[in-house]
PDB file of C-alpha atoms in Angstrom:
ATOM      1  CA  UNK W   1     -14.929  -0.784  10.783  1.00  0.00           C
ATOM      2  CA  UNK W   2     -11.963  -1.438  12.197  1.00  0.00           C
ATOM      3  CA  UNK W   3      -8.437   0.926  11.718  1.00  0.00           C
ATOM      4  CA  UNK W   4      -6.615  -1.003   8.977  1.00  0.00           C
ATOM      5  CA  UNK W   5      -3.364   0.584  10.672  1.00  0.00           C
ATOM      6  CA  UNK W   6      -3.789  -1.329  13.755  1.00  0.00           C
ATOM      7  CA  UNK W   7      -1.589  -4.281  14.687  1.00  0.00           C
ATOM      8  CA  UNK W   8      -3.567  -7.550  15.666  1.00  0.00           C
ATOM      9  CA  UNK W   9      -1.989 -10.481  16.481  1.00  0.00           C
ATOM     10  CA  UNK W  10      -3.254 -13.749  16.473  1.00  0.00           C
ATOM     11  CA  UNK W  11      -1.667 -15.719  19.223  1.00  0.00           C
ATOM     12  CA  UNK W  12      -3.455 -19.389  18.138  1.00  0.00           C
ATOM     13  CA  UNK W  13      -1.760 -22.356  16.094  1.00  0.00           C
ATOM     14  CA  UNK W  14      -5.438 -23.072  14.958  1.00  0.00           C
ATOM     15  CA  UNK W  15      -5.464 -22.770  11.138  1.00  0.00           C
ATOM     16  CA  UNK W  16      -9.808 -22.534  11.556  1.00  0.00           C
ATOM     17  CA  UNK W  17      -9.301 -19.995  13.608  1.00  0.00           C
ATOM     18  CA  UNK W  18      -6.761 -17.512  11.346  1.00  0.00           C
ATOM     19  CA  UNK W  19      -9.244 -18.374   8.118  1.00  0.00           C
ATOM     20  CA  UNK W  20     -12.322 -17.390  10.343  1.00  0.00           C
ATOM     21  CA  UNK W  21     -10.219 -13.924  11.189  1.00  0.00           C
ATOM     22  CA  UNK W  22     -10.067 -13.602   7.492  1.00  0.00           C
ATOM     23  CA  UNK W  23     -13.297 -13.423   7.194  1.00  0.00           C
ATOM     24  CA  UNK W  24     -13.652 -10.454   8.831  1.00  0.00           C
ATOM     25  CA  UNK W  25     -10.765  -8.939   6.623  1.00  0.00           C
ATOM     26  CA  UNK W  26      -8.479  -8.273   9.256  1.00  0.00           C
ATOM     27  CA  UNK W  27      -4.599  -7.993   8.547  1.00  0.00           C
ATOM     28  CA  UNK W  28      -3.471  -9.787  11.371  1.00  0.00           C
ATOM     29  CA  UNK W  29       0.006 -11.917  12.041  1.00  0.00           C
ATOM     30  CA  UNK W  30      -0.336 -15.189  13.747  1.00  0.00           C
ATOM     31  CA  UNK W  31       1.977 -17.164  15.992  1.00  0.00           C
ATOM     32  CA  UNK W  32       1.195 -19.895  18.821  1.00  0.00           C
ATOM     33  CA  UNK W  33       1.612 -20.192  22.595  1.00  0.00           C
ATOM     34  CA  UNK W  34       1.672 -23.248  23.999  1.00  0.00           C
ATOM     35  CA  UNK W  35       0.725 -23.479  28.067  1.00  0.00           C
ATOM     36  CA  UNK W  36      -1.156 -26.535  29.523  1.00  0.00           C
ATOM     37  CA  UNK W  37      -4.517 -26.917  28.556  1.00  0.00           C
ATOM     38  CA  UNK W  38      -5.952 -28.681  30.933  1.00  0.00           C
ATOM     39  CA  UNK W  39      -9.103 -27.874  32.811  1.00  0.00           C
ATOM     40  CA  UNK W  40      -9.292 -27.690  36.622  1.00  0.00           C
ATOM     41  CA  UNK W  41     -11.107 -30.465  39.009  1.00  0.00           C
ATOM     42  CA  UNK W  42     -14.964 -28.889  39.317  1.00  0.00           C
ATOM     43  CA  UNK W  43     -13.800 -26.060  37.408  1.00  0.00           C
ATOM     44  CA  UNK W  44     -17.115 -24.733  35.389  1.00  0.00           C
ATOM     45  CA  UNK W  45     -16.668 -24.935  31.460  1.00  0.00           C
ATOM     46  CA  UNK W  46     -16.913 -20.963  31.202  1.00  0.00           C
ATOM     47  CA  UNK W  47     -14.494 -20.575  33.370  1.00  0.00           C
ATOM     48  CA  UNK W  48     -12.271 -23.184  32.293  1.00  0.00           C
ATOM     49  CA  UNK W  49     -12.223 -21.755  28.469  1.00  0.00           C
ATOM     50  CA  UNK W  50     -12.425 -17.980  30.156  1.00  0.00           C
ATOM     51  CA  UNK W  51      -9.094 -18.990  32.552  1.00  0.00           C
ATOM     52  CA  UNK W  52      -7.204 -20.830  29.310  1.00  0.00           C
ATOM     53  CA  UNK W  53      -7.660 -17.929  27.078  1.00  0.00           C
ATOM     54  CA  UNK W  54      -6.136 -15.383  30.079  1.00  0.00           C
ATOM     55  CA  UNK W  55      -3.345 -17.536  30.064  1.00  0.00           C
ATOM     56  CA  UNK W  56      -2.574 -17.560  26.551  1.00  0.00           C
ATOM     57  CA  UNK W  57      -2.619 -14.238  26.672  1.00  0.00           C
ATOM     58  CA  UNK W  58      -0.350 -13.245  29.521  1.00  0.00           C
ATOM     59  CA  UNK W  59       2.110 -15.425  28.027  1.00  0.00           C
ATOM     60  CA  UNK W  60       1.481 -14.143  24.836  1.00  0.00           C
ATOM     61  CA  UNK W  61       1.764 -10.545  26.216  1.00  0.00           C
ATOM     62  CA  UNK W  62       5.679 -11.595  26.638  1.00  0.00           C
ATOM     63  CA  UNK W  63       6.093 -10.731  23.024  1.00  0.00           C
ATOM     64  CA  UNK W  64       5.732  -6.951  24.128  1.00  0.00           C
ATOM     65  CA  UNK W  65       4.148  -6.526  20.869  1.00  0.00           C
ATOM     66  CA  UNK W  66       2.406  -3.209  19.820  1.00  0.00           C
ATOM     67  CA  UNK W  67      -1.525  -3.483  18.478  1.00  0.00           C
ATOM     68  CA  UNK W  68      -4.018  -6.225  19.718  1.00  0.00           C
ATOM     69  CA  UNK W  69      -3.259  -9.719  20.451  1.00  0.00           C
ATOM     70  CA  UNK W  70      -6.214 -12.179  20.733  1.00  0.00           C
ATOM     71  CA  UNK W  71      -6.347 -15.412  22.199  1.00  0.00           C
ATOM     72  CA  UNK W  72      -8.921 -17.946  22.649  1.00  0.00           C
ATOM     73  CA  UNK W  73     -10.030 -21.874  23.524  1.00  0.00           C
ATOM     74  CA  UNK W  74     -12.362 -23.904  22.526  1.00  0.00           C
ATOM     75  CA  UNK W  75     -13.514 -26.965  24.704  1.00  0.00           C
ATOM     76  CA  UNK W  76     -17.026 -29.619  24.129  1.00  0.00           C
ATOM     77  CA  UNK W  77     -19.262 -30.254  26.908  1.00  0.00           C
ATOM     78  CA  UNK W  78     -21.378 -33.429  27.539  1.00  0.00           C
ATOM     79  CA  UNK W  79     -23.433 -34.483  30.286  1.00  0.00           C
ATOM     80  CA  UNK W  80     -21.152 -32.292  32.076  1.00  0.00           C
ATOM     81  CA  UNK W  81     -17.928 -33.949  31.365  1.00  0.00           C
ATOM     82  CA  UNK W  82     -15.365 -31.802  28.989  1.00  0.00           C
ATOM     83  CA  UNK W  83     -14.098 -33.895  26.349  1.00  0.00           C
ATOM     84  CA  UNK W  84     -11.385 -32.752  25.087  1.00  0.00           C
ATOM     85  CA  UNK W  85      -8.821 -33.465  21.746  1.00  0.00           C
ATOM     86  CA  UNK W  86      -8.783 -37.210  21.036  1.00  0.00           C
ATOM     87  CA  UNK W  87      -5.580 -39.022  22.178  1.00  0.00           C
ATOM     88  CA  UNK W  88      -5.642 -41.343  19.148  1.00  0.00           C
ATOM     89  CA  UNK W  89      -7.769 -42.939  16.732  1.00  0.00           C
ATOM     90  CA  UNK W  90      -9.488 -45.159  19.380  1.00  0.00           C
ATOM     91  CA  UNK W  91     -10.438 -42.301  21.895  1.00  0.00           C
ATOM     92  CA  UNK W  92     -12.039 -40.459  18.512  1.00  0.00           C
ATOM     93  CA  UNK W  93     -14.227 -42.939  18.051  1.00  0.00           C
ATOM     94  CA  UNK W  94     -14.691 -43.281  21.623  1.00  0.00           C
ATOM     95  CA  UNK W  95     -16.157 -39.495  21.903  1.00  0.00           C
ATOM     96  CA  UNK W  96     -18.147 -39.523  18.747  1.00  0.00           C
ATOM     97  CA  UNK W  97     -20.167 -42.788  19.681  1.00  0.00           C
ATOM     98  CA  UNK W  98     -20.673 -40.616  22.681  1.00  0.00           C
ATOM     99  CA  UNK W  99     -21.777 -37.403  21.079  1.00  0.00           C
ATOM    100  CA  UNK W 100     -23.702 -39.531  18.831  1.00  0.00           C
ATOM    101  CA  UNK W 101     -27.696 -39.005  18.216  1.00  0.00           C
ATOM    102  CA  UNK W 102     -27.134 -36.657  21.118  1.00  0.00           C
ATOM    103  CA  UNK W 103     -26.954 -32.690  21.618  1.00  0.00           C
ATOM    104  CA  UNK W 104     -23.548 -30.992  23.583  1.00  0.00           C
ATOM    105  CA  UNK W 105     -22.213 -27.769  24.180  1.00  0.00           C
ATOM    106  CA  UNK W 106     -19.425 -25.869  22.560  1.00  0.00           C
ATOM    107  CA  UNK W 107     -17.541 -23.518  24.687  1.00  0.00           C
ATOM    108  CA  UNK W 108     -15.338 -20.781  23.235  1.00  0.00           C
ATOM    109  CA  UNK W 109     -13.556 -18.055  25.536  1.00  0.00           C
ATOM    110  CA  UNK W 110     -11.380 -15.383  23.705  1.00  0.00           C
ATOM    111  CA  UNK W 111      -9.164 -12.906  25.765  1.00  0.00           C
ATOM    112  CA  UNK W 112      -8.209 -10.164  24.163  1.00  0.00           C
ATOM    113  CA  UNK W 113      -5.444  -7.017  25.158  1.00  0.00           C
ATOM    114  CA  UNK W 114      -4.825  -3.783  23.293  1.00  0.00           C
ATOM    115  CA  UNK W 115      -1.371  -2.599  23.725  1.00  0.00           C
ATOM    116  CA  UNK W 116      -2.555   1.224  23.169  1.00  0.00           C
ATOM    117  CA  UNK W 117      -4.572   2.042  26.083  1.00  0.00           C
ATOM    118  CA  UNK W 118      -3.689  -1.579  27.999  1.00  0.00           C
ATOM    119  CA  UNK W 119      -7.481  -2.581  27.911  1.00  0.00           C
ATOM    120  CA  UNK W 120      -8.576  -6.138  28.096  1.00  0.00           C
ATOM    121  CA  UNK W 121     -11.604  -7.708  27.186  1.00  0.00           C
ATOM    122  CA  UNK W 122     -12.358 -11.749  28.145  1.00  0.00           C
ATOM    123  CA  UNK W 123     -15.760 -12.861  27.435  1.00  0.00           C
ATOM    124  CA  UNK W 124     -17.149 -16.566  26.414  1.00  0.00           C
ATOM    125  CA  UNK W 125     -19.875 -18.215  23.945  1.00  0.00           C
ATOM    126  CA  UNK W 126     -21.735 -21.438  23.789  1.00  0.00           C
ATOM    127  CA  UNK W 127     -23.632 -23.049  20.832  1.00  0.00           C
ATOM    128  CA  UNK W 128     -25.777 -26.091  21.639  1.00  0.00           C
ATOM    129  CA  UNK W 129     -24.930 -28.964  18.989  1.00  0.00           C
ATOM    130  CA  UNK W 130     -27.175 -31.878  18.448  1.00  0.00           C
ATOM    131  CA  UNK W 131     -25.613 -35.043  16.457  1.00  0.00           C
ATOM    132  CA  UNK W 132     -27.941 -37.482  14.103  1.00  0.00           C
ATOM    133  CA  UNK W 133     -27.604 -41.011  15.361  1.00  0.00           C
ATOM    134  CA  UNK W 134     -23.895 -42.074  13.422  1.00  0.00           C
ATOM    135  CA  UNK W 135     -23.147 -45.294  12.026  1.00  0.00           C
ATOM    136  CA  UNK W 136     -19.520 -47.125  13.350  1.00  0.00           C
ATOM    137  CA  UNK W 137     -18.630 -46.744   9.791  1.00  0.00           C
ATOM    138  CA  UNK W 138     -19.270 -43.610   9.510  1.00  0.00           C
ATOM    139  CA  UNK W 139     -17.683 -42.644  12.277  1.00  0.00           C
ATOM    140  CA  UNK W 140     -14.715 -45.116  11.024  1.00  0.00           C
ATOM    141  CA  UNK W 141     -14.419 -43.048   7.753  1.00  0.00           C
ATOM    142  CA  UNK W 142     -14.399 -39.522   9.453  1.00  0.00           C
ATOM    143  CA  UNK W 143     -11.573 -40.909  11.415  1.00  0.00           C
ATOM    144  CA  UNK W 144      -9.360 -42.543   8.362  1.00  0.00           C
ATOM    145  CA  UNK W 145      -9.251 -39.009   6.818  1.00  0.00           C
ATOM    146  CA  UNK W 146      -7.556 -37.503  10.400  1.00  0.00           C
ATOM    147  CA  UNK W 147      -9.983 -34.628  10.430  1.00  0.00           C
ATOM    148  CA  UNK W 148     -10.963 -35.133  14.474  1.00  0.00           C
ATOM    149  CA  UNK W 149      -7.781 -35.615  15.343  1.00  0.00           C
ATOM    150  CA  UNK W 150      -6.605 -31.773  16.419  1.00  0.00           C
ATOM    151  CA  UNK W 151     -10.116 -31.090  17.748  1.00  0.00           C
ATOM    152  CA  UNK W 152     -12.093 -30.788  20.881  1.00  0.00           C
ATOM    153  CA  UNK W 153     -14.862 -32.962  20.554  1.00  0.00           C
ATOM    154  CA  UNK W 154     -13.264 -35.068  17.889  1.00  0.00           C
ATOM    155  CA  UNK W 155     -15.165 -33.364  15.121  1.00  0.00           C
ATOM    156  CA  UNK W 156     -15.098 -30.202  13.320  1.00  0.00           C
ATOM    157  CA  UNK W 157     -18.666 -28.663  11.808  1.00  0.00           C
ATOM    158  CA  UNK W 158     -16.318 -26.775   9.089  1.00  0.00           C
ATOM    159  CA  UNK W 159     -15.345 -30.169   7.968  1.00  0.00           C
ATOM    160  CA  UNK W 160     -16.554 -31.677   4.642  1.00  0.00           C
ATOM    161  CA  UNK W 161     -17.651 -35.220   6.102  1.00  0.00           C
ATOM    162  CA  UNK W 162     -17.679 -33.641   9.883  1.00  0.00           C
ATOM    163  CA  UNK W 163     -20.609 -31.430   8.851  1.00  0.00           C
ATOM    164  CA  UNK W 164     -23.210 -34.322   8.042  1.00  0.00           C
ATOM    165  CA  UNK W 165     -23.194 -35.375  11.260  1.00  0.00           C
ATOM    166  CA  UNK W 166     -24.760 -32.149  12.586  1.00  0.00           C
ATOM    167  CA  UNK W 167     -28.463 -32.747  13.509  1.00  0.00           C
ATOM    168  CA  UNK W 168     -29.241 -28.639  14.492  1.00  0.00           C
ATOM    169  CA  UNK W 169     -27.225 -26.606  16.174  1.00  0.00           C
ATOM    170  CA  UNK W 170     -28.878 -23.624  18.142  1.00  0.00           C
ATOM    171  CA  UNK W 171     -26.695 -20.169  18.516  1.00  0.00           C
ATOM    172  CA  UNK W 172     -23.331 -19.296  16.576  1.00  0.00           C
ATOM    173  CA  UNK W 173     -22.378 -21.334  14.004  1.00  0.00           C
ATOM    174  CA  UNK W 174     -18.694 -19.869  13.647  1.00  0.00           C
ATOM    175  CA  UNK W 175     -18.312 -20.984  17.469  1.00  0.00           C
ATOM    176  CA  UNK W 176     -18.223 -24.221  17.472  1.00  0.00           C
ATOM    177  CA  UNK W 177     -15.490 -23.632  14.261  1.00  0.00           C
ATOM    178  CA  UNK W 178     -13.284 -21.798  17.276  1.00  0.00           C
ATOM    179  CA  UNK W 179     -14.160 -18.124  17.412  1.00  0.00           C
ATOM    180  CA  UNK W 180     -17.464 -16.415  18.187  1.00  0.00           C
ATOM    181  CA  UNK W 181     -17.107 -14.052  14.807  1.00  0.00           C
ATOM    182  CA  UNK W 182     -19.800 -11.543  15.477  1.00  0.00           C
ATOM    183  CA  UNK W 183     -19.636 -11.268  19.385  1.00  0.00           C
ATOM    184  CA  UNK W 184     -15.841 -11.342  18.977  1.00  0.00           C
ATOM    185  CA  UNK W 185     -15.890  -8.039  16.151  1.00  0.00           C
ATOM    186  CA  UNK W 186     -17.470  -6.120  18.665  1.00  0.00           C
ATOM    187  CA  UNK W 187     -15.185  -6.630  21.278  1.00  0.00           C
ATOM    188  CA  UNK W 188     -12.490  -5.290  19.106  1.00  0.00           C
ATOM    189  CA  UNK W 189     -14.504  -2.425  18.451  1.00  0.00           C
ATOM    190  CA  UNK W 190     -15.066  -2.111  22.342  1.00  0.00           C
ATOM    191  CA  UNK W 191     -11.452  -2.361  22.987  1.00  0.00           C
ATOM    192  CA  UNK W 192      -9.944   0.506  20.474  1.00  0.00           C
TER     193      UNK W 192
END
């Protein structure tokens, strides 16, 4: 178990991610950094989400805060091209006629710094995700209700309507929602 008189911190505005650290009844504060997430010409997906969750946490490292911050990013991967957060309705239907009837990869990398003993631990997972072959209005309805919206990959497996388009998916479930839960509990015990 983890000391319940540790600090963590929470340095995400993703509201999937601070209900997944629930789950793991944590007592954790949560505030967002903002840098510029975008991914590097040629740069490999691990190292793209690896590189983006360093950064959030140097800057979130600022806050010269005492316990454990964590930081992490989430990106999709098809055919290798990252696609990233829609732009607007048009581009979300864009990427999920894409994704559609086929199977991607979810990257997540978390960074994360204990304040104690000034240890860091950055690590990555990937889930493979297949999609059942989706209707345009299906896709069209997902889209009215502004679910894919704030999402890499325009879709979120958590979601209520988002989840019926998953096929399989083969390796951690709680990764593709934004954080790796079981890899990502040992790391904090790792880093204490």
């Amino acid at each position: 178990m983890i000391n319940s008189k540790i600090k963590i911190f929470l340095a995400s505005k993703s509201p999937r991610r601070r209900k997944l650290l629930k789950q793991l009844n944590l007592n954790f504060r949560s505030f967002s950094v903002d840098i510029n997430e975008i991914v590097k010409r040629k740069e490999k997906p691990s190292s793209a989400v690896l590189r983006l969750s360093k950064e959030k946490l140097e800057l979130a490292k600022e806050k010269n805060l005492e316990g454990i911050i964590i930081t992490a990013d989430t990106i999709v991967v098809l055919d290798s091209k990252i696609l990233g957060k829609p732009k607007d309705k048009k581009d979300a239907f864009r990427i999920l006629k894409m994704l559609s009837g086929r199977t991607h990869t979810v990257y997540t990398g978390y960074s994360i710094f204990n304040s104690e003993n000034t240890r860091t631990i950055s690590e990555y997972e990937t889930t493979k995700v297949t999609f059942r072959k989706l209707t345009d209005e299906e896709i069209l309805e997902y889209i009215a209700g502004g679910s894919p919206m704030d999402k890499a990959g325009a879709y979120g497996i958590q979601d209520d309507f988002g989840a019926v388009f998953i096929k399989k998916i083969n390796g951690c479930y709680y990764n593709v929602v934004g954080l790796p839960l079981a890899k990502l509990y040992h790391a904090l015990l790792r880093i204490l």
